[in-house]
Short mmCIF file of C-alpha atoms in Angstrom, two decimals:
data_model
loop_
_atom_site.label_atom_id
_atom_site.label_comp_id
_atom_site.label_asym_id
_atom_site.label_seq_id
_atom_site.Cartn_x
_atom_site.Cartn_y
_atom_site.Cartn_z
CA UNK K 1 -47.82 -80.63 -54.88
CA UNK K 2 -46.38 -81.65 -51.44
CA UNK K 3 -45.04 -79.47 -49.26
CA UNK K 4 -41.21 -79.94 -49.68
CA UNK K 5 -41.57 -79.44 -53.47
CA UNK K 6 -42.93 -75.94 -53.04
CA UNK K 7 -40.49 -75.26 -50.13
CA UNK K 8 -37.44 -76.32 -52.66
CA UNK K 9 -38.93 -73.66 -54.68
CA UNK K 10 -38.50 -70.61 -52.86
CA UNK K 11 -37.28 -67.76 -55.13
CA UNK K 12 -35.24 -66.35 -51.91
CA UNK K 13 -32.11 -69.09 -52.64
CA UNK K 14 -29.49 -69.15 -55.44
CA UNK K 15 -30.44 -72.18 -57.32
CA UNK K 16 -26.98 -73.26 -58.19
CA UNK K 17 -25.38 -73.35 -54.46
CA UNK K 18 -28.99 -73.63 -53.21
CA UNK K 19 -27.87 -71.06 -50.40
CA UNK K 20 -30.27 -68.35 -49.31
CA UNK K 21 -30.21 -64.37 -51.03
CA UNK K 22 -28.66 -61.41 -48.57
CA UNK K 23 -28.45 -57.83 -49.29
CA UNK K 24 -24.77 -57.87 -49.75
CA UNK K 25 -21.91 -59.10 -50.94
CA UNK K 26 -21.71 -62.43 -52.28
CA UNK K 27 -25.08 -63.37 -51.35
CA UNK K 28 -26.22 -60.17 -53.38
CA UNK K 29 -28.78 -61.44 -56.07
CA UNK K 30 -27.52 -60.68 -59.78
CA UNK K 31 -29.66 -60.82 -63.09
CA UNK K 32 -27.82 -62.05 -65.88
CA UNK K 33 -28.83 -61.11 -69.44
CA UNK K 34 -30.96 -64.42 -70.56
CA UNK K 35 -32.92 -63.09 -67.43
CA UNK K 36 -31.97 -66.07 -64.73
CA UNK K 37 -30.86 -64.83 -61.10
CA UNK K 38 -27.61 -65.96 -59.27
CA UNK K 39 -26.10 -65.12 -56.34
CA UNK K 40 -22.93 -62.75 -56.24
CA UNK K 41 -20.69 -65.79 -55.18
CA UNK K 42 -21.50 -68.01 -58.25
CA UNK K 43 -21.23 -65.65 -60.65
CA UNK K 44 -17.87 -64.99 -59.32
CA UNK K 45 -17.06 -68.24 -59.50
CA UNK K 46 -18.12 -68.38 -63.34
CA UNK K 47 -16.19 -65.46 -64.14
CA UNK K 48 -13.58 -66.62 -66.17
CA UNK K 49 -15.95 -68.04 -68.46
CA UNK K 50 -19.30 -67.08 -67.81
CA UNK K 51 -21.87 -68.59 -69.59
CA UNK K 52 -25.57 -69.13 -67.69
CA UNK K 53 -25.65 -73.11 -65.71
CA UNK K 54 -29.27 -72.90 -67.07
CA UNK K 55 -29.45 -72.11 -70.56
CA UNK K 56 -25.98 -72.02 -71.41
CA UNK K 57 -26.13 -68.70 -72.97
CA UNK K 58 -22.27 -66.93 -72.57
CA UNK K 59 -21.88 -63.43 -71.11
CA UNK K 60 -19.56 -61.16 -69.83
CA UNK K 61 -19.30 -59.98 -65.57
CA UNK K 62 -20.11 -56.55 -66.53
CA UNK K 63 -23.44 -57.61 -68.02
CA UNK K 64 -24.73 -58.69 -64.90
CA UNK K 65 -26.53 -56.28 -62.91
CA UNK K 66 -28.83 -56.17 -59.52
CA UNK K 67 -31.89 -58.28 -59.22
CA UNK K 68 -34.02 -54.92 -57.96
CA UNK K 69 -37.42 -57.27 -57.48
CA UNK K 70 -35.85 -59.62 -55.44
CA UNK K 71 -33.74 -57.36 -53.04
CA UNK K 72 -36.94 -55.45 -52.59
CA UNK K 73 -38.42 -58.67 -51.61
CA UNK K 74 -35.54 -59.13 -48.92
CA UNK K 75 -36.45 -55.88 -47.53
CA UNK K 76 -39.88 -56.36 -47.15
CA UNK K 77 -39.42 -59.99 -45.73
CA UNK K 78 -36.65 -59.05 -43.44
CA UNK K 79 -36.00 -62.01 -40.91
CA UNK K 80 -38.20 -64.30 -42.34
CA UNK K 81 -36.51 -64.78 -45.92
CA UNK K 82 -33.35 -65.85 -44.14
CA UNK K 83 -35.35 -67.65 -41.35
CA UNK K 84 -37.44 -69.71 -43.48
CA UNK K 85 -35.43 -73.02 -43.18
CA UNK K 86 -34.69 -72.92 -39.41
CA UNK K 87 -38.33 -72.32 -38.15
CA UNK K 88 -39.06 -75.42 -40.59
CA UNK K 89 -42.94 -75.10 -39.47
CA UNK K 90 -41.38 -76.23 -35.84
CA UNK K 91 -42.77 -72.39 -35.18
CA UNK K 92 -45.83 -73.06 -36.95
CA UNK K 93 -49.43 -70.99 -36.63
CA UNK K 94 -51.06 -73.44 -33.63
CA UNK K 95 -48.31 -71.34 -31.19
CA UNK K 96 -49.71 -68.25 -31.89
CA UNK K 97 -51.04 -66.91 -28.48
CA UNK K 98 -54.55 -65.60 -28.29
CA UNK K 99 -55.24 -61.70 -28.44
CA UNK K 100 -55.47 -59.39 -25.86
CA UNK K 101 -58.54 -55.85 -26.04
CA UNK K 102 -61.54 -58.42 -27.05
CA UNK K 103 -60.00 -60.04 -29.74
CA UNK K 104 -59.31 -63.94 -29.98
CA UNK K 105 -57.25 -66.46 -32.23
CA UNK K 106 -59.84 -67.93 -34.09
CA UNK K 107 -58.67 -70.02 -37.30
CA UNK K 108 -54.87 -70.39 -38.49
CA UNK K 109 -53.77 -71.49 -42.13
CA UNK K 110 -50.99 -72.31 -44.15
CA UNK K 111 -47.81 -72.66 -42.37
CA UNK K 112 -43.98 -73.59 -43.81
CA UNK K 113 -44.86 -75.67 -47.38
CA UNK K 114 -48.07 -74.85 -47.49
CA UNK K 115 -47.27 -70.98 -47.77
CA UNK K 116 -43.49 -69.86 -48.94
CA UNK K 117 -42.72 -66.58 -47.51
CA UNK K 118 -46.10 -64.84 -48.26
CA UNK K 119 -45.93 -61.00 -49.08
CA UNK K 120 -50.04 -60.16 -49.71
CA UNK K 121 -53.91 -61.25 -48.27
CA UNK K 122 -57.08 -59.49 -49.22
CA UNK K 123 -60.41 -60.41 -48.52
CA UNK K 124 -63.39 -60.97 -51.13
CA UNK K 125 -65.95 -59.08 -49.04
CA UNK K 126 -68.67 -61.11 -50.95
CA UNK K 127 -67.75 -64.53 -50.13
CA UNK K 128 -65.93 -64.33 -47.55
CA UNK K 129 -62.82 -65.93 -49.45
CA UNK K 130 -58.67 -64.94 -48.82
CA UNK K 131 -56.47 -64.79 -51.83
CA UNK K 132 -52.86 -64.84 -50.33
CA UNK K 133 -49.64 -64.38 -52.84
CA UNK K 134 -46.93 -66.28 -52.01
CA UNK K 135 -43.49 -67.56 -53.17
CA UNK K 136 -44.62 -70.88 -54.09
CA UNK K 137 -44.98 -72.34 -57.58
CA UNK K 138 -48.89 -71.52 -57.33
CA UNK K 139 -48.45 -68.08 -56.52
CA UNK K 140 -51.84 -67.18 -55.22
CA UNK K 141 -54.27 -69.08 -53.19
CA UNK K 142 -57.44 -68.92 -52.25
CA UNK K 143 -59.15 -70.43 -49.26
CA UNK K 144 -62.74 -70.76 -47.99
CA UNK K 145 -64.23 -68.99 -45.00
CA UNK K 146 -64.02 -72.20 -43.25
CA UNK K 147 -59.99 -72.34 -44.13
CA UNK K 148 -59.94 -74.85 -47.24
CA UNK K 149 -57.66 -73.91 -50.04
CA UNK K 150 -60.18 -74.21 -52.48
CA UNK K 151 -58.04 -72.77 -55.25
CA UNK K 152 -54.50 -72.78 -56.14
CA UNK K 153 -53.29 -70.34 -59.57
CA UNK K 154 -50.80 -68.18 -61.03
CA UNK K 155 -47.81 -70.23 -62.10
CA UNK K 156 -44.10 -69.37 -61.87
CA UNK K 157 -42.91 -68.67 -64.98
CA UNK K 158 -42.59 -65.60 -68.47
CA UNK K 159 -45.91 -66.74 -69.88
CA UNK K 160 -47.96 -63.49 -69.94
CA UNK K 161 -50.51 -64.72 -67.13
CA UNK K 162 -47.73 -66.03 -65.00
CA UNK K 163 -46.38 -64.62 -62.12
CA UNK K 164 -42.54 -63.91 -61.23
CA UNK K 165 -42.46 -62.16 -58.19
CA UNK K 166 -45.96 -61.31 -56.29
CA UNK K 167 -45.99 -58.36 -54.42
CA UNK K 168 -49.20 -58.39 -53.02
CA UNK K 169 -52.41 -59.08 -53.79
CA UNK K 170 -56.20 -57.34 -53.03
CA UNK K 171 -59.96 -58.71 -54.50
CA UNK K 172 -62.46 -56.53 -56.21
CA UNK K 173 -66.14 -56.33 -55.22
CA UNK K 174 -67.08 -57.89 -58.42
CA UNK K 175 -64.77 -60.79 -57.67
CA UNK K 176 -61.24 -60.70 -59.22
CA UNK K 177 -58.13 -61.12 -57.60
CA UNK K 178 -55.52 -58.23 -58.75
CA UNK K 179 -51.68 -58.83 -57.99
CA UNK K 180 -48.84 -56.66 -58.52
CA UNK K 181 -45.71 -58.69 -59.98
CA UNK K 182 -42.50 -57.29 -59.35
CA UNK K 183 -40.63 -59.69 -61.97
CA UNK K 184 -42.13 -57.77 -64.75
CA UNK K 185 -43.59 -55.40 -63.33
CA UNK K 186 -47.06 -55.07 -64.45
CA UNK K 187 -50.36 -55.54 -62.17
CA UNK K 188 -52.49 -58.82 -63.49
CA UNK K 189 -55.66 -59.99 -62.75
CA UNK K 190 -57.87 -63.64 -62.17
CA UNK K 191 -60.70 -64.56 -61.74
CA UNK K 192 -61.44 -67.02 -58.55
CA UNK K 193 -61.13 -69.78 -61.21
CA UNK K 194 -58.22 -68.66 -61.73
CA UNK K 195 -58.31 -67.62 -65.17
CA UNK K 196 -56.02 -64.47 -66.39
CA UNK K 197 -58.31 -61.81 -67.90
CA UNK K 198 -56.06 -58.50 -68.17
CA UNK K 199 -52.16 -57.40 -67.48
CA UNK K 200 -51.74 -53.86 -67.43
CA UNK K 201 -48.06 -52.40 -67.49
CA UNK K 202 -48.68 -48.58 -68.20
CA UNK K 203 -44.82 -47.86 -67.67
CA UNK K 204 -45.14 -49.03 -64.14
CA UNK K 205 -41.28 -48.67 -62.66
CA UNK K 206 -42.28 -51.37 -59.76
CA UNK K 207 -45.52 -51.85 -58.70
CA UNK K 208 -46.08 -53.22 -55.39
CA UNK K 209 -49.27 -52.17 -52.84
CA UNK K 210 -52.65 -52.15 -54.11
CA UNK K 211 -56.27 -52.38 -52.60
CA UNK K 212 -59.74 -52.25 -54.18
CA UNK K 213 -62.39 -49.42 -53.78
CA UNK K 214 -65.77 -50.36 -53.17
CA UNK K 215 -66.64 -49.53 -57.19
CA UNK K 216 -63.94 -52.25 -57.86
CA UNK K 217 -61.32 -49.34 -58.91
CA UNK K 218 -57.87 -50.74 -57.83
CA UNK K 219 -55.56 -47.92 -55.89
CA UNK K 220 -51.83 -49.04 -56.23
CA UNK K 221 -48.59 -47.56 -55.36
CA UNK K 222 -45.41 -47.83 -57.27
CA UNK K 223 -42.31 -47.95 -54.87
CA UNK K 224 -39.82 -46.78 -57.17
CA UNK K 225 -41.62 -43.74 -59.31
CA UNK K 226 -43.22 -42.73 -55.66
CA UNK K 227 -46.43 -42.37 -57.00
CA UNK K 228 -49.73 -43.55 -56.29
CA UNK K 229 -52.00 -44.87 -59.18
CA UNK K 230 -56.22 -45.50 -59.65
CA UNK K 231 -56.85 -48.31 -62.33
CA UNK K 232 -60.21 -48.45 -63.52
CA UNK K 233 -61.06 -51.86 -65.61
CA UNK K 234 -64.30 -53.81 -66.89
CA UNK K 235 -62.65 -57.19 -65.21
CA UNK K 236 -65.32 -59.22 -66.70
CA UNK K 237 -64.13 -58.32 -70.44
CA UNK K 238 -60.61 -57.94 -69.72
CA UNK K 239 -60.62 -54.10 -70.99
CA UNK K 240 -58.27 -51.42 -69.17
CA UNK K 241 -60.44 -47.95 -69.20
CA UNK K 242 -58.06 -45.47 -67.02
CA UNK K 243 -54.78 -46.10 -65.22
CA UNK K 244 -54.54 -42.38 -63.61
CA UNK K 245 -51.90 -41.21 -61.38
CA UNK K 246 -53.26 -39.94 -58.19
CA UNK K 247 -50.74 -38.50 -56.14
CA UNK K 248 -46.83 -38.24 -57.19
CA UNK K 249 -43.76 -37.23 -55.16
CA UNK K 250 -44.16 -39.99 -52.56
CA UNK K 251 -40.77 -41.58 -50.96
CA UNK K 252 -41.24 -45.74 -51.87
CA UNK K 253 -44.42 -46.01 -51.26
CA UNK K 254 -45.62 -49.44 -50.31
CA UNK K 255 -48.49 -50.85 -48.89
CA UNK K 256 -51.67 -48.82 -49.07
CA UNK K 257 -55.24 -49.28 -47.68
CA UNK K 258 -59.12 -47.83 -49.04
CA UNK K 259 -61.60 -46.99 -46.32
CA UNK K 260 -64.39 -49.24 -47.64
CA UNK K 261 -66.90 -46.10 -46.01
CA UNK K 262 -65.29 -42.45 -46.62
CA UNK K 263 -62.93 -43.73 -49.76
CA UNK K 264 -59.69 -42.44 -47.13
CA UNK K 265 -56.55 -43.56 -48.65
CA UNK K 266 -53.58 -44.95 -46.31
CA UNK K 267 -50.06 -44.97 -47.86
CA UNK K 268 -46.91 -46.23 -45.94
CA UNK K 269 -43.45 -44.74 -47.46
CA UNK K 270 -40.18 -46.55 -46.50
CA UNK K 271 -38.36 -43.00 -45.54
CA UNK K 272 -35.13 -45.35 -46.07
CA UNK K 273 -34.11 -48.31 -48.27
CA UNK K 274 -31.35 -49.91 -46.49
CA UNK K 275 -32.80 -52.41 -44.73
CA UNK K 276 -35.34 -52.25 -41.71
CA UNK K 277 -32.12 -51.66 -38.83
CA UNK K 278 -31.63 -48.70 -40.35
CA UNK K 279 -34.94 -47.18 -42.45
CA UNK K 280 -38.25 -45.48 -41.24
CA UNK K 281 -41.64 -45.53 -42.19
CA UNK K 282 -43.87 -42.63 -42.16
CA UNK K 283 -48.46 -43.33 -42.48
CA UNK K 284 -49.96 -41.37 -44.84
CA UNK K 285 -53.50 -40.69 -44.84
CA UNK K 286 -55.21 -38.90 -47.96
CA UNK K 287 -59.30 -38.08 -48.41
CA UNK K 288 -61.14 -39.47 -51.28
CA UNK K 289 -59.99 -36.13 -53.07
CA UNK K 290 -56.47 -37.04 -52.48
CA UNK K 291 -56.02 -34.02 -49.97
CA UNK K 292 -53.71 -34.68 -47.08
CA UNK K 293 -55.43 -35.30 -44.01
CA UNK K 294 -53.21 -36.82 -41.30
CA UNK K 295 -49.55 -38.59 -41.09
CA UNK K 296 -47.48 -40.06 -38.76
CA UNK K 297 -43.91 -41.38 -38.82
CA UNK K 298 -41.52 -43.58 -36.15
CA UNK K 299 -40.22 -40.22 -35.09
CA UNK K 300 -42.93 -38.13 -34.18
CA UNK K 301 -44.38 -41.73 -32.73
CA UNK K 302 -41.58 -41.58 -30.59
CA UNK K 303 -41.93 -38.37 -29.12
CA UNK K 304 -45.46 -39.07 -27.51
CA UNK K 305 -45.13 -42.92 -26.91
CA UNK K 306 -41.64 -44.94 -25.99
CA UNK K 307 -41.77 -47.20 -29.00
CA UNK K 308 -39.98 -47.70 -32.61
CA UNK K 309 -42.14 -48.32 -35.26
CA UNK K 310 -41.65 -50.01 -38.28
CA UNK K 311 -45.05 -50.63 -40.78
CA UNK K 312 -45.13 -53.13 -43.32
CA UNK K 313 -49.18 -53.18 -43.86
CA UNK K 314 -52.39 -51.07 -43.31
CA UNK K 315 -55.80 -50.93 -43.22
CA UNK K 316 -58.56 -49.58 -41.98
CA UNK K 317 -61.33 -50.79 -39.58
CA UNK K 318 -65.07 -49.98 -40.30
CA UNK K 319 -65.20 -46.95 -38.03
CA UNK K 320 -62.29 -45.67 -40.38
CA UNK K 321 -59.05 -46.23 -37.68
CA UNK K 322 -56.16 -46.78 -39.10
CA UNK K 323 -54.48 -50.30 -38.03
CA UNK K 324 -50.92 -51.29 -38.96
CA UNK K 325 -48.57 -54.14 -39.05
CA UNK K 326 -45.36 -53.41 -37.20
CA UNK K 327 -42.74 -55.68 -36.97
CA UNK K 328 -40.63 -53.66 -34.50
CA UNK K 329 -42.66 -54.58 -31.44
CA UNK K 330 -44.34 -58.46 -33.41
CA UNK K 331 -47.74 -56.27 -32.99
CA UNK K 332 -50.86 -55.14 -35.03
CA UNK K 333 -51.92 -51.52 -33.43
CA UNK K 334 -54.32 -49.19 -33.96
CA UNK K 335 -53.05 -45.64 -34.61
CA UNK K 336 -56.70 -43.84 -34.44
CA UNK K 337 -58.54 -41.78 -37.03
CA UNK K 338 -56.75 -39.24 -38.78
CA UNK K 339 -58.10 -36.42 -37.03
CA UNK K 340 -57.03 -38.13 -33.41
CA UNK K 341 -53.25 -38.86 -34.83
CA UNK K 342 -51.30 -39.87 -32.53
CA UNK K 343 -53.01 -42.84 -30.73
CA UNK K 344 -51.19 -46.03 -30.00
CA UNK K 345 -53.40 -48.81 -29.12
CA UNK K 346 -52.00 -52.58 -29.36
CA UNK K 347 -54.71 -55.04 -30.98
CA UNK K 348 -52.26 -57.61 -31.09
CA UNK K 349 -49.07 -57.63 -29.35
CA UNK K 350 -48.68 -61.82 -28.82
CA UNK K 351 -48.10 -64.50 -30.94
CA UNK K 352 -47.28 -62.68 -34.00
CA UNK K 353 -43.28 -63.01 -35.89
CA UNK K 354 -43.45 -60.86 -38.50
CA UNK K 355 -46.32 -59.55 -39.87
CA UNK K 356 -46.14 -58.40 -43.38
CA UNK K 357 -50.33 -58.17 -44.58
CA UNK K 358 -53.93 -56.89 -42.95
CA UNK K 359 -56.62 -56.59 -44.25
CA UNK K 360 -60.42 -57.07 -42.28
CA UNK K 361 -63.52 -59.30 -43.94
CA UNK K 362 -67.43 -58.72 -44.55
CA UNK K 363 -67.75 -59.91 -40.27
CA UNK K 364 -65.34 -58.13 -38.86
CA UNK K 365 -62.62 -60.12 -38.28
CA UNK K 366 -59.04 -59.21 -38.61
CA UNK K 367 -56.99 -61.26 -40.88
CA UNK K 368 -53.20 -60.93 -40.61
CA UNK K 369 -50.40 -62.46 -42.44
CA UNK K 370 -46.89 -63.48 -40.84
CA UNK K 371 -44.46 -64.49 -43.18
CA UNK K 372 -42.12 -65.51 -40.09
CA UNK K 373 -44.28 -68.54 -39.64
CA UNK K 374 -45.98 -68.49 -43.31
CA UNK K 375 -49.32 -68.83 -41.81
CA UNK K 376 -52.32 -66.68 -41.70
CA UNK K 377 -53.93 -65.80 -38.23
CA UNK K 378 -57.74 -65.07 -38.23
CA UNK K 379 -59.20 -62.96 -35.19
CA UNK K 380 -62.72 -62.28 -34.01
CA UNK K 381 -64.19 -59.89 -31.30
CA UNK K 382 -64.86 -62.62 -28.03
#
C-alpha cells in the first residue's frame, strides 16, 4: 500500500470532516450505536436527523456516547496524534541525534506512512525480529534485524482476527506476536506469518500493556479494572489454559515490563487521566511473587533530582535496571535497580520527540519507539 493510503487512514481523524480527534468539545470522539466513531461537531451537525453517513442506520443524540479506546489513545499519544500531519516525515528518523553514555544511533525505521502513530515494539529474542502495532490498515509489522519489513498483518476491521485499536504489542519465546486491542477489548495473538491462532477476552474492561515471560506466559495490565493479569496459552494449538489475575487495586495501569533474569515485574500507573499537563505517573516494581519491592513517582523524583517525569514505557536491562520512556524531558533514563531507587541516569536525552515503547533485543541493543516522528530508533553500546 503506499504511504499516503495508510496515512489517510489514521483512526485519530473524524472521517466525515476528515479533521483530527481532541479530548474535548467538538473534537471529542463519539460512538454511535451501529459502532462507527464521529467527532462531537458532526454529530451535532446531524442532530436533527441523525442517522449514521456510513451505514445509514437512524439514531437518536442521546444514544451516542464516548469513544473510551480512542480518547485513551489521545492520551497516550499526546502531541503526536495532533502533530502527525505537520511533521509530514519533514521530522523524520535520519534527524535523530546520536546518543550520549556509550550508546550510538545505529539503524532507524519506519517514519510518517510507513508507521501511523505507533503505540507498541517488542522484540523476538530468537530472531532478532520487531513487531511494532501501529494505526495503519496493517496493524502490526514485523521487520528483520537488518530493518526490512518482512511482514505486514492484522487488518482493520470486526472480523474476529482483526484489529481495531492496538494497544501494544510484545513476542513470546516460542514465537507469537500477542497484541492487546482496545476496540474490543480482548488480547489476540499471530504467528510471524501472520496467522490468528487465539483471542482471549476473559471480561477484560481495557486491556492495554503486556510483555512475555521467558516461559512464553504473557503479563498484561488492564487500565481500567487496575489490575494486572498472567495468561498462560499453548500458542501453537490456539488453547487458553489460565488467564489469572495477579495483582488488583492498581490506578490505570499501563505499560509493564518482565525482567527476562529474576521474573521482576515493572508497572507504570497514570496517577491521573486528564491528559499528560496535568496527570502523574508513579513505577512500580513487583518480585516474581508479586511482592512490592520498589516504586517511584514524578513527586518523590522531584524531591531528589530537579526534573518532571512523565513515563509512557518500561523495561528492564539485563543487569535488571529499570529504564523508562519519558516524554517530559524527550529522554530514555535509567532509574536503577529497585533496591538503589532513586537514580536518574539519562541514556538518551537527544534526538528523541516522543517516545511511547522500549523494549531491548537478544544483543543488547535498545530499541525505542517515537510516535512523534513514527519511526523506530535502534541503539548499540560504541
Amino acid at each position: 500500500m503506499a504511504a499516503e493510503d495508510e496515512a489517510e487512514l489514521s483512526l485519530l481523524e473524524c472521517r466525515v470532516c476528515f479533521e483530527p480527534y481532541g479530548p474535548d468539545g467538538q473534537r471529542r470522539p463519539r460512538n454511535l450505536p451501529c459502532g462507527h466513531v464521529l467527532c462531537g461537531g458532526c454529530v451535532g451537525a446531524l442532530s436533527r436527523r441523525l442517522e449514521c453517513p456510513f451505514c445509514r442506520r437512524p439514531c437518536g443524540p442521546a444514544e451516542t456516547s464516548d469513544c473510551r479506546p480512542l480518547l485513551q489513545l489521545l492520551e497516550l499519544l499526546g502531541p503526536a496524534g495532533r502533530l502527525s500531519r505537520a511533521l509530514g516525515g519533514s521530522g523524520g528518523p535520519g534527524a535523530a541525534a546520536p546518543a550520549p553514555a556509550g550508546l550510538g544511533l545505529r539503524l532507524c525505521l519506519g517514519g510518517w506512512g510507513s508507521l501511523v502513530n505507533p503505540t507498541g515494539v517488542a522484540a523476538c529474542r530468537g530472531t532478532g525480529r520487531l513487531a511494532v502495532a501501529h494505526d495503519g490498515k496493517k496493524r502490526i509489522h514485523v521487520f528483520g534485524p537488518s530493518g526490512f519489513c518482512l511482514q505486514r498483518f492484522g487488518e482493520r476491521g470486526d472480523a474476529g482476527n482483526d484489529v481495531k485499536y492496538p494497544l501494544d504489542v510484545t513476542v513470546t519465546s516460542d514465537g507469537h506476536v500477542v497484541v492487546t486491542d482496545g476496540g474490543d477489548r480482548s488480547v489476540k495473538a499471530f504467528d510471524f506469518e501472520g496467522r490468528g491462532v487465539l483471542a482471549v477476552r476473559e471480561g477484560f474492561r481495557l486491556p492495554w500493556g503486556l510483555d512475555a515471560t521467558p516461559k512464553s506466559e504473557v503479563i498484561l495490565t488492564d487500565s481500567e479494572a487496575g489490575a494486572l493479569y498472567r495468561l498462560t496459552a499453548d500458542f501453537g494449538r490456539g488453547e487458553l489454559k489460565k488467564c489469572q489475575m495477579i495483582r488488583a487495586q492498581l490506578v490505570s495501569p499501563r505499560a509493564v515490563a518482565v525482567c527476562q533474569t529474576s521474573g521482576a515485574v515493572a508497572v507504570i500507573e497514570h496517577l491521573k487521566t486528564q491528559g499528560l499537563n496535568k496527570g502523574s505517573t508513579r513505577v512500580k516494581i513487583f518480585s516474581a511473587e508479586m511482592d512490592l519491592i520498589g516504586q517511584l513517582d514524578s513527586f518523590g523524583l522531584n524531591l531528589v533530582f530537579p526534573s518532571k517525569m512523565y513515563a509512557t514505557a518500561v523495561a528492564f536491562d539485563k543487569e535488571g535496571r529499570v529504564i523508562v520512556t519519558d516524554v517530559c524531558s524527550q529522554a530514555v533514563i535509567c532509574l536503577g535497580k529497585p533496591e538503589e531507587f532513586p537514580m536518574f541516569n539519562p541514556l538518551i536525552s537527544y534526538g528523541l520527540s516522543y517516545p511511547v515503547g522500549l523494549t531491548y533485543t537478544a544483543s543488547d541493543s535498545l530499541v525505542i519507539l517515537d510516535s512523534g516522528d513514527h519511526s523506530i530508533k535502534i541503539y548499540s553500546s560504541t
